[in-house]
Tab-separated table of N, CA and C in Angstrom:
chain	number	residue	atom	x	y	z
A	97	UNK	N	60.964	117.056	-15.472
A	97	UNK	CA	61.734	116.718	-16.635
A	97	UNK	C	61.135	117.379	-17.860
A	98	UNK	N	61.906	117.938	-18.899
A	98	UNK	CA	61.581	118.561	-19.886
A	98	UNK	C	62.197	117.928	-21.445
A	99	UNK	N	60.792	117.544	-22.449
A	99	UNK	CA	61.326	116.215	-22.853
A	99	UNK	C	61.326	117.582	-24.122
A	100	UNK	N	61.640	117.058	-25.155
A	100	UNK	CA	61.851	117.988	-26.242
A	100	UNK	C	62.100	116.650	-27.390
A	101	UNK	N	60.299	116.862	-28.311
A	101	UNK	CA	60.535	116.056	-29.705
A	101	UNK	C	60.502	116.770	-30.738
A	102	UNK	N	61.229	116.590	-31.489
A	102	UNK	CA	61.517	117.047	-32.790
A	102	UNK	C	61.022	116.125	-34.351
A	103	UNK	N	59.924	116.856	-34.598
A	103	UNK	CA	59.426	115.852	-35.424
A	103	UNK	C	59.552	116.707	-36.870
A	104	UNK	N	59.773	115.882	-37.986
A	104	UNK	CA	60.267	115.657	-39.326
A	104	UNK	C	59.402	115.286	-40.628
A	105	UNK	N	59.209	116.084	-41.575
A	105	UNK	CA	58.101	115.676	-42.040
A	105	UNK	C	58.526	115.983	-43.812
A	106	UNK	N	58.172	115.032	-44.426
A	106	UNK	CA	58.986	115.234	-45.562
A	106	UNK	C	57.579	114.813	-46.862
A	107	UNK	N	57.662	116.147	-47.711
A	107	UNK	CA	56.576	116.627	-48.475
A	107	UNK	C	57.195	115.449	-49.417
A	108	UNK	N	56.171	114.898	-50.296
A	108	UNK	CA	56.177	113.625	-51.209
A	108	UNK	C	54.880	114.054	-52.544
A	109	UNK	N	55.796	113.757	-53.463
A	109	UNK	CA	54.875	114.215	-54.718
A	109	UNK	C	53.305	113.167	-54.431
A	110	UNK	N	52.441	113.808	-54.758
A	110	UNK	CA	51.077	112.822	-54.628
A	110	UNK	C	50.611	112.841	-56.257
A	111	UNK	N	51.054	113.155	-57.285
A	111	UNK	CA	50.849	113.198	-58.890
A	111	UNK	C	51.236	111.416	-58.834
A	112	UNK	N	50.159	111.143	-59.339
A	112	UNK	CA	50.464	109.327	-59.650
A	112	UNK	C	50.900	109.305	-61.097
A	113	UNK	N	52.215	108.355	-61.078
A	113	UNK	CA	52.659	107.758	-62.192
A	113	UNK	C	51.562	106.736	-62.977
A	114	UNK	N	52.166	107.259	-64.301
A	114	UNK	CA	51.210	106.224	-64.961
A	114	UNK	C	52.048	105.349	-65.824
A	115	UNK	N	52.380	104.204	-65.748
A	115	UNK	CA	53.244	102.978	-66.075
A	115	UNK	C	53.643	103.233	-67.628
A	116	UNK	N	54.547	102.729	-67.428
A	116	UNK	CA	54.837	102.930	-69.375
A	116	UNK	C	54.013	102.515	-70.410
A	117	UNK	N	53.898	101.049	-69.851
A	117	UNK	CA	53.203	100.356	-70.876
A	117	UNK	C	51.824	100.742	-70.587
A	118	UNK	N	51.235	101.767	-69.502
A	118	UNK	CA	49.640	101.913	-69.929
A	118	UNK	C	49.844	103.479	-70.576
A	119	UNK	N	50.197	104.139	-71.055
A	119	UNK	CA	50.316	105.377	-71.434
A	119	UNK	C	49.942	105.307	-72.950
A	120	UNK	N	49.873	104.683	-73.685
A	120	UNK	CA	49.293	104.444	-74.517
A	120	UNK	C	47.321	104.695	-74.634
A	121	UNK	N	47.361	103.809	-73.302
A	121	UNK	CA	45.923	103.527	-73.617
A	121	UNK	C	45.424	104.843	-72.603
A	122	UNK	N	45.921	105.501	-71.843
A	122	UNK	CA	45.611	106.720	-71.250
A	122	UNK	C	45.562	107.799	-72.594
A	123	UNK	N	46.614	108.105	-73.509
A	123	UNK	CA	46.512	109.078	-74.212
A	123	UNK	C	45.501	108.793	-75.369
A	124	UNK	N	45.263	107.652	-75.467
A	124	UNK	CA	43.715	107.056	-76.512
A	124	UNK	C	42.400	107.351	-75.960
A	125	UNK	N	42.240	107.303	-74.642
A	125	UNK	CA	40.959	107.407	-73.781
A	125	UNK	C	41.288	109.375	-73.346
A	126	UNK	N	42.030	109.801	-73.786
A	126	UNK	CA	42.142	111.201	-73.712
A	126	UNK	C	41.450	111.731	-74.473
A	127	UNK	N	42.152	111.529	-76.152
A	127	UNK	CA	41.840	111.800	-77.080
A	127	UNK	C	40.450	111.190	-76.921
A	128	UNK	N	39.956	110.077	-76.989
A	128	UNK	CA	38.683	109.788	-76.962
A	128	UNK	C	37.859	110.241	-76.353
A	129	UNK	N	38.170	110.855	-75.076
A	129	UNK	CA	36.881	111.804	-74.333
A	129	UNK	C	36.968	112.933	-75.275
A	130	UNK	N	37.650	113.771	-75.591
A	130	UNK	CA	37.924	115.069	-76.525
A	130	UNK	C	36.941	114.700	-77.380
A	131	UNK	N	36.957	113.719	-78.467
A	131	UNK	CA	36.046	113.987	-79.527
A	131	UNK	C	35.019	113.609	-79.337
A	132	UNK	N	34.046	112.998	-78.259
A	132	UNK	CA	33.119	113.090	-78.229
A	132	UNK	C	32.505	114.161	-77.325
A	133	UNK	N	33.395	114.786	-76.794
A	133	UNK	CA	33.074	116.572	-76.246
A	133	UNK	C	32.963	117.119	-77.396
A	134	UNK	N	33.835	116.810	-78.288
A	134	UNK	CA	33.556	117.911	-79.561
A	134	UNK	C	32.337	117.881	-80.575
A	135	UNK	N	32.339	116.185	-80.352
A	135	UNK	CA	30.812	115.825	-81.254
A	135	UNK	C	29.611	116.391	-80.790
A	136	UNK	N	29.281	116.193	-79.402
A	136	UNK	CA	28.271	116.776	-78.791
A	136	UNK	C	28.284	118.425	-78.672
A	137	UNK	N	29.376	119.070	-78.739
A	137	UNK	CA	29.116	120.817	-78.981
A	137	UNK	C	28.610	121.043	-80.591
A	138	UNK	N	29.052	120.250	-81.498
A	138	UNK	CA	28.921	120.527	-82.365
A	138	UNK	C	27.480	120.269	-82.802
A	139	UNK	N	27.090	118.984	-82.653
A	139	UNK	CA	25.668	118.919	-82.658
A	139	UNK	C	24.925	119.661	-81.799
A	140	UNK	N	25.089	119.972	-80.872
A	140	UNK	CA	24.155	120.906	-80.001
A	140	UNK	C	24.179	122.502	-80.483
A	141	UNK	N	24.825	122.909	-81.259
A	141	UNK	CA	25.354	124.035	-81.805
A	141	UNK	C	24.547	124.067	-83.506
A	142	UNK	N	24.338	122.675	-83.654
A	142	UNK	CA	23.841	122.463	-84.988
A	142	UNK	C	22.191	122.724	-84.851
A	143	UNK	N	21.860	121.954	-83.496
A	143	UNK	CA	20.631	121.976	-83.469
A	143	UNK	C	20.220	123.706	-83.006
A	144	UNK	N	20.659	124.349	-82.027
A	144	UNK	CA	20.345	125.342	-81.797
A	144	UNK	C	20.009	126.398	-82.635
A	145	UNK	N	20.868	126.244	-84.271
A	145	UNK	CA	20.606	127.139	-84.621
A	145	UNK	C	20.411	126.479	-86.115
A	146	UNK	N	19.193	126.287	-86.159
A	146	UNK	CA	18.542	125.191	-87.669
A	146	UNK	C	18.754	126.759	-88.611
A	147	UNK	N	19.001	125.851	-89.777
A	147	UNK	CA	19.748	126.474	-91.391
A	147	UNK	C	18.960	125.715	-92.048
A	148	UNK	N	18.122	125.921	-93.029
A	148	UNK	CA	17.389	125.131	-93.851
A	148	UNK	C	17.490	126.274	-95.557
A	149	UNK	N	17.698	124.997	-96.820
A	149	UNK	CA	17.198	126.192	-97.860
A	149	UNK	C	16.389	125.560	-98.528
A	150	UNK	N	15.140	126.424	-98.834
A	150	UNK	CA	13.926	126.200	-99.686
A	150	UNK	C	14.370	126.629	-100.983
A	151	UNK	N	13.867	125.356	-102.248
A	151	UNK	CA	14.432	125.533	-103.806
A	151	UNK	C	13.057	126.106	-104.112
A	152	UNK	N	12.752	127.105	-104.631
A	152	UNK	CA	12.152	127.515	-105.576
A	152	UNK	C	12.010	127.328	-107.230
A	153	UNK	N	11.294	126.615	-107.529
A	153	UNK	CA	11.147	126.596	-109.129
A	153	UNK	C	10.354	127.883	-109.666
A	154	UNK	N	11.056	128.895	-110.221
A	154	UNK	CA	10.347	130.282	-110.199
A	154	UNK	C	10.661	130.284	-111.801
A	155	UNK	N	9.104	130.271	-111.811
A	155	UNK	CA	8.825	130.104	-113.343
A	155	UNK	C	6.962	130.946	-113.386
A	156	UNK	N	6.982	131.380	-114.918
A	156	UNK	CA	5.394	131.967	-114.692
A	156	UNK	C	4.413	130.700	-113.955
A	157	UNK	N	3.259	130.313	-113.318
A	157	UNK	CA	2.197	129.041	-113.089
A	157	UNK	C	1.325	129.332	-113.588
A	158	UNK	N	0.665	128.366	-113.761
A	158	UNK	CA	-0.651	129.004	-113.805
A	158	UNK	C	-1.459	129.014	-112.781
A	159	UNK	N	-1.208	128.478	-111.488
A	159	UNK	CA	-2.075	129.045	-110.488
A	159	UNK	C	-0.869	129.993	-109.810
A	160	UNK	N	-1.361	130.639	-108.999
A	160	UNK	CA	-0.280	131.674	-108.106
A	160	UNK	C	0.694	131.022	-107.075
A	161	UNK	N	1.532	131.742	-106.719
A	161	UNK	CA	2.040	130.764	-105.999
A	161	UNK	C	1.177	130.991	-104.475
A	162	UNK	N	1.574	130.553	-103.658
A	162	UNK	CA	0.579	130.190	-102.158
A	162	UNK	C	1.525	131.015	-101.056
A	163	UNK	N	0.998	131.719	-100.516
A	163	UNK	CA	1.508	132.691	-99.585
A	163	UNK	C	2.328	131.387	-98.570
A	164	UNK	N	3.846	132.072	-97.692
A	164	UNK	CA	4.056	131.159	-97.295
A	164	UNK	C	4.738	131.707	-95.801
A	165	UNK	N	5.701	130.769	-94.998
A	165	UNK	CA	5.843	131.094	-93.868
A	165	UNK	C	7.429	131.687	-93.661
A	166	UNK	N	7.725	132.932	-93.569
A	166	UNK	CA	9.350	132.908	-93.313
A	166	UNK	C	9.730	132.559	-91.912
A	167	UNK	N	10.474	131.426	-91.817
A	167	UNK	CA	11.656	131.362	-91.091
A	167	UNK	C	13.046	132.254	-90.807
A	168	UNK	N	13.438	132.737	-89.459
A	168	UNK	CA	14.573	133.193	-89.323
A	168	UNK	C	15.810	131.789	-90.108
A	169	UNK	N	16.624	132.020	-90.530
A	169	UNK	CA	17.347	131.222	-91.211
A	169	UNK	C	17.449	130.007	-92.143
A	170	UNK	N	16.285	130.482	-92.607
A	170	UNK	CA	15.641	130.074	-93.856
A	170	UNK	C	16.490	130.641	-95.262
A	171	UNK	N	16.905	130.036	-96.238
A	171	UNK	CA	17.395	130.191	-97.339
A	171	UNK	C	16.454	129.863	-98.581
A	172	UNK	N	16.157	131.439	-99.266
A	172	UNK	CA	15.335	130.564	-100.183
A	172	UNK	C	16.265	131.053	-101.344
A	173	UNK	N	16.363	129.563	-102.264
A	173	UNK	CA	17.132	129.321	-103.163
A	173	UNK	C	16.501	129.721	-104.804
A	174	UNK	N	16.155	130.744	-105.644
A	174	UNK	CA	15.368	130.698	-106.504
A	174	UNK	C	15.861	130.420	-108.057
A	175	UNK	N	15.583	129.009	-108.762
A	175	UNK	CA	16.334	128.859	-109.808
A	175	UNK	C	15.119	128.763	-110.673
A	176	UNK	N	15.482	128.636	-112.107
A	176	UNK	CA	14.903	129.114	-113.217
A	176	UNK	C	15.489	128.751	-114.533
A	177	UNK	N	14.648	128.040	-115.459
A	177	UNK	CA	15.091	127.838	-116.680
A	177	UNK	C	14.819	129.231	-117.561
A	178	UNK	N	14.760	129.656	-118.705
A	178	UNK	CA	14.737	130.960	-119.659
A	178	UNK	C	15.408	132.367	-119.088
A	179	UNK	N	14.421	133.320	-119.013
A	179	UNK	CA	14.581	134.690	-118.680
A	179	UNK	C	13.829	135.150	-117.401
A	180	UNK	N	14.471	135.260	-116.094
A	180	UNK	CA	13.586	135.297	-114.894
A	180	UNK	C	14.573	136.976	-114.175
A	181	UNK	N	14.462	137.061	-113.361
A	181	UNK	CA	14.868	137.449	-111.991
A	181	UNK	C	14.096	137.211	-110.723
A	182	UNK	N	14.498	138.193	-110.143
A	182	UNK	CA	13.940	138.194	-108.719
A	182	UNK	C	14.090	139.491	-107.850
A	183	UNK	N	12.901	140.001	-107.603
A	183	UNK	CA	13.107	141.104	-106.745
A	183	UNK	C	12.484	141.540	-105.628
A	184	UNK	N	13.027	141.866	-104.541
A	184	UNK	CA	12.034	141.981	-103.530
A	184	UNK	C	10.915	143.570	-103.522
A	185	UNK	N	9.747	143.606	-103.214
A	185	UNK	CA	8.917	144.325	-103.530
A	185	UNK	C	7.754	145.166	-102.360
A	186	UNK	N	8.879	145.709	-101.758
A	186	UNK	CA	8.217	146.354	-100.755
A	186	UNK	C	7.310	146.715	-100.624
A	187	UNK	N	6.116	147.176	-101.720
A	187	UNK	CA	4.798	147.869	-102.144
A	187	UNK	C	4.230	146.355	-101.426
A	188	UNK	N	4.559	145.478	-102.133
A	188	UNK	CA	3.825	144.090	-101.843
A	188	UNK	C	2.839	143.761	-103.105
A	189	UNK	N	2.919	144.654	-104.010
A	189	UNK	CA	2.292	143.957	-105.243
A	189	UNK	C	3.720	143.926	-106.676
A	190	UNK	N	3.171	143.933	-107.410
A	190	UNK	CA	3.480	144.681	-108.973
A	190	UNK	C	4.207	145.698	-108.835
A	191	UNK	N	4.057	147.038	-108.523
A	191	UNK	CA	4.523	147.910	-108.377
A	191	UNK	C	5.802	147.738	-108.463
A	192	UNK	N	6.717	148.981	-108.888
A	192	UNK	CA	8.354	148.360	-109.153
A	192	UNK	C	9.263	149.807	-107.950
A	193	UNK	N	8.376	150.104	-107.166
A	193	UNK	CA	8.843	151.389	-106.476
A	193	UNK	C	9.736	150.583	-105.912
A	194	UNK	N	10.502	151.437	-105.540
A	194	UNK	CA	11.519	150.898	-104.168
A	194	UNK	C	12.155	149.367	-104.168
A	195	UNK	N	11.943	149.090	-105.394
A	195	UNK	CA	12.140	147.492	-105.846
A	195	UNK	C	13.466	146.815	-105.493
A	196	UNK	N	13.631	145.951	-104.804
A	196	UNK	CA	15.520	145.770	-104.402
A	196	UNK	C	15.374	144.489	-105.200
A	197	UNK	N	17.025	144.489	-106.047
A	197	UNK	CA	17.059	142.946	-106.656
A	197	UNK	C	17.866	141.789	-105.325
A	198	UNK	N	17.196	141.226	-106.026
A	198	UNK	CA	17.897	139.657	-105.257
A	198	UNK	C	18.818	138.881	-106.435
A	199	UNK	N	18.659	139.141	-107.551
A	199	UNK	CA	19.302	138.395	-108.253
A	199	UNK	C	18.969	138.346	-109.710
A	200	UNK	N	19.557	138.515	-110.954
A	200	UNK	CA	19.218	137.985	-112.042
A	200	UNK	C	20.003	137.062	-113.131
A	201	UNK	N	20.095	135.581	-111.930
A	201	UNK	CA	20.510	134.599	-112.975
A	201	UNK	C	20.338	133.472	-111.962
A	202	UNK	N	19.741	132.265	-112.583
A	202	UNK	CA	19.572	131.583	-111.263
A	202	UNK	C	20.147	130.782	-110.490
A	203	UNK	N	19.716	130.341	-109.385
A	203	UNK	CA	20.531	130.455	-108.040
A	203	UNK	C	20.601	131.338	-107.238
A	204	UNK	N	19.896	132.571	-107.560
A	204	UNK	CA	19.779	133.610	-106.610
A	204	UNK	C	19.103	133.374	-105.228
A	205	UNK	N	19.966	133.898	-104.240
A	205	UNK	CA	19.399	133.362	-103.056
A	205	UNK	C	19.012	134.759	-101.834
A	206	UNK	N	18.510	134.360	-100.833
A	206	UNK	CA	17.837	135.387	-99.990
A	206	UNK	C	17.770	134.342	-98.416
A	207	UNK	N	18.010	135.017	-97.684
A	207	UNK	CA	17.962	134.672	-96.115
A	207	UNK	C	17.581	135.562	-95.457
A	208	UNK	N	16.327	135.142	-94.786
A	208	UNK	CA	15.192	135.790	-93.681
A	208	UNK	C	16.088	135.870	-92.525
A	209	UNK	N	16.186	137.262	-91.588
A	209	UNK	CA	16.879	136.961	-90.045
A	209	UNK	C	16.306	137.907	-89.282
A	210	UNK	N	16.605	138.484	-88.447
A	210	UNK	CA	15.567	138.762	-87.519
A	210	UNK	C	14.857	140.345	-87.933
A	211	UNK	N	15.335	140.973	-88.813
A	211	UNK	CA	14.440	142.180	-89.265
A	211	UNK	C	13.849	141.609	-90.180
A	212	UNK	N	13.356	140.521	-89.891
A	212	UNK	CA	11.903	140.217	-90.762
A	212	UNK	C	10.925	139.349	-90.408
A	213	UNK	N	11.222	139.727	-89.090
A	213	UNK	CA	10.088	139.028	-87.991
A	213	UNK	C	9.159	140.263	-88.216
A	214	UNK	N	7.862	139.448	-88.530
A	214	UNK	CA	6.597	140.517	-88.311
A	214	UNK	C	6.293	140.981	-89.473
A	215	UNK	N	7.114	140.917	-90.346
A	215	UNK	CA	6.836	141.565	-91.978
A	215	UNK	C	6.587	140.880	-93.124
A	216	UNK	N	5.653	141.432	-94.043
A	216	UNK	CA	6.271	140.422	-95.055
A	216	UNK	C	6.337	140.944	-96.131
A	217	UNK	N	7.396	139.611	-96.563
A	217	UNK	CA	8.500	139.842	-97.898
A	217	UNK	C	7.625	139.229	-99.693
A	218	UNK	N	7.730	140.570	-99.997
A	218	UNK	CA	7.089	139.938	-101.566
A	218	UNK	C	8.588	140.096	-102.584
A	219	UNK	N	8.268	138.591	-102.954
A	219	UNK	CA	9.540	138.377	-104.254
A	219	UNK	C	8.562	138.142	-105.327
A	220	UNK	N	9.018	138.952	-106.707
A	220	UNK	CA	8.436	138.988	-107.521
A	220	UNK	C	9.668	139.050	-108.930
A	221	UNK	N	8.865	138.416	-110.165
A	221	UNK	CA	9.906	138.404	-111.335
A	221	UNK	C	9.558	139.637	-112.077
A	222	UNK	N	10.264	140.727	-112.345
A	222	UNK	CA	9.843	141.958	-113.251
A	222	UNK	C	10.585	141.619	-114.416
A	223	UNK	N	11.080	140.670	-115.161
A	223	UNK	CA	11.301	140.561	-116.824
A	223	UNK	C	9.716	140.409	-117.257
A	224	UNK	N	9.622	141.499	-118.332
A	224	UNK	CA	8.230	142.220	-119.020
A	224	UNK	C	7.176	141.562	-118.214
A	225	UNK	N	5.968	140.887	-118.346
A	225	UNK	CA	5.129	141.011	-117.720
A	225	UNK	C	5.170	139.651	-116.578
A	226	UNK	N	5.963	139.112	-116.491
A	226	UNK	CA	5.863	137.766	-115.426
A	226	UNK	C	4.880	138.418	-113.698
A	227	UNK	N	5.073	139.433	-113.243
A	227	UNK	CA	4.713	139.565	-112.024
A	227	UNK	C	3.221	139.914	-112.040
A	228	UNK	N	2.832	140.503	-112.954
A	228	UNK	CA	1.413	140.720	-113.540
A	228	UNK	C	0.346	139.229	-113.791
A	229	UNK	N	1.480	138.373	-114.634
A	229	UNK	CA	1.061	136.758	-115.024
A	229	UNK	C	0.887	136.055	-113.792
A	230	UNK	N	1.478	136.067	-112.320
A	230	UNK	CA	1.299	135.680	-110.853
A	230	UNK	C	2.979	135.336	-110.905
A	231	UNK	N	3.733	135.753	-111.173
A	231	UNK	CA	5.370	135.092	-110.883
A	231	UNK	C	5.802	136.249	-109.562
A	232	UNK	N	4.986	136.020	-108.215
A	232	UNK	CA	5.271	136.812	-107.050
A	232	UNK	C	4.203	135.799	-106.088
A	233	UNK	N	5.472	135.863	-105.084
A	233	UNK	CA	5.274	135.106	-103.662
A	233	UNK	C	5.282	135.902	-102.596
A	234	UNK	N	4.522	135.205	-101.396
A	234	UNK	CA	4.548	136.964	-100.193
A	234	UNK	C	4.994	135.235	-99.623
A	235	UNK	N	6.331	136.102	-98.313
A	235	UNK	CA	7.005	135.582	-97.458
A	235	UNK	C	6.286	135.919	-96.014
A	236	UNK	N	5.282	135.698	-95.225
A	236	UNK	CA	4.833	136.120	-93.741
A	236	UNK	C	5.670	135.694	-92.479
């Protein structure tokens, strides 16, 4: 005897419904995973790449100022009451060769980044004699 079955098979969505009345609280717990994915890139993005700015009170002293440490993304901020500038001073003293300005009015600002790993940066004030008086900082 030769039996012959014929079998039938019928494909059925497997995507689960989600009830009316909970769809609410599904699209809240959506949104709510989202922003704390977003909080955590953002802080981790914050920390990775630290931004700091150093205020300078750049004025003549009477002691010198104190040699100091550059940071890659370091901002140094240099403000000033009277008649100042600011210039960077490649010689590394007094000297006005090759002199690049940073700024002459204050608020002038400057950011260390990676071509200035290994070097260092002298900012100095050349209105008449301030850089002579000690108004120059070396950046290492």
């Amino acid at each position: 005897k030769n039996h012959s079955v014929t079998v039938s098979h019928t494909v059925v969505n497997q995507t689960p419904t989600i009830p009316d009345k909970m769809r609410p609280f599904y699209v809240l717990k959506s949104l709510l995973s989202a922003s704390v994915v977003s909080l955590f890139l953002s802080t981790a993005l914050a920390v990775s790449e630290p931004e700091t700015t150093e205020f300078i009170n750049w004025v003549v002293r009477a002691d010198p100022y104190p040699d100091e440490v550059a940071v890659v993304g370091t901002t140094l901020k240099f403000e000033w009451p009277g008649k100042h500038n600011v210039y960077i001073h490649p010689t590394g003293n007094c000297t006005e060769d090759d002199r690049i300005l940073v700024g002459n009015a204050t608020g002038a600002t400057f950011t260390f980044d990676e071509t200035h790993i290994g070097k260092t940066v002298v900012f100095s004030c050349d209105f008449q004699s301030h850089c002579a008086m000690g108004q120059i900082v070396s950046y290492m």
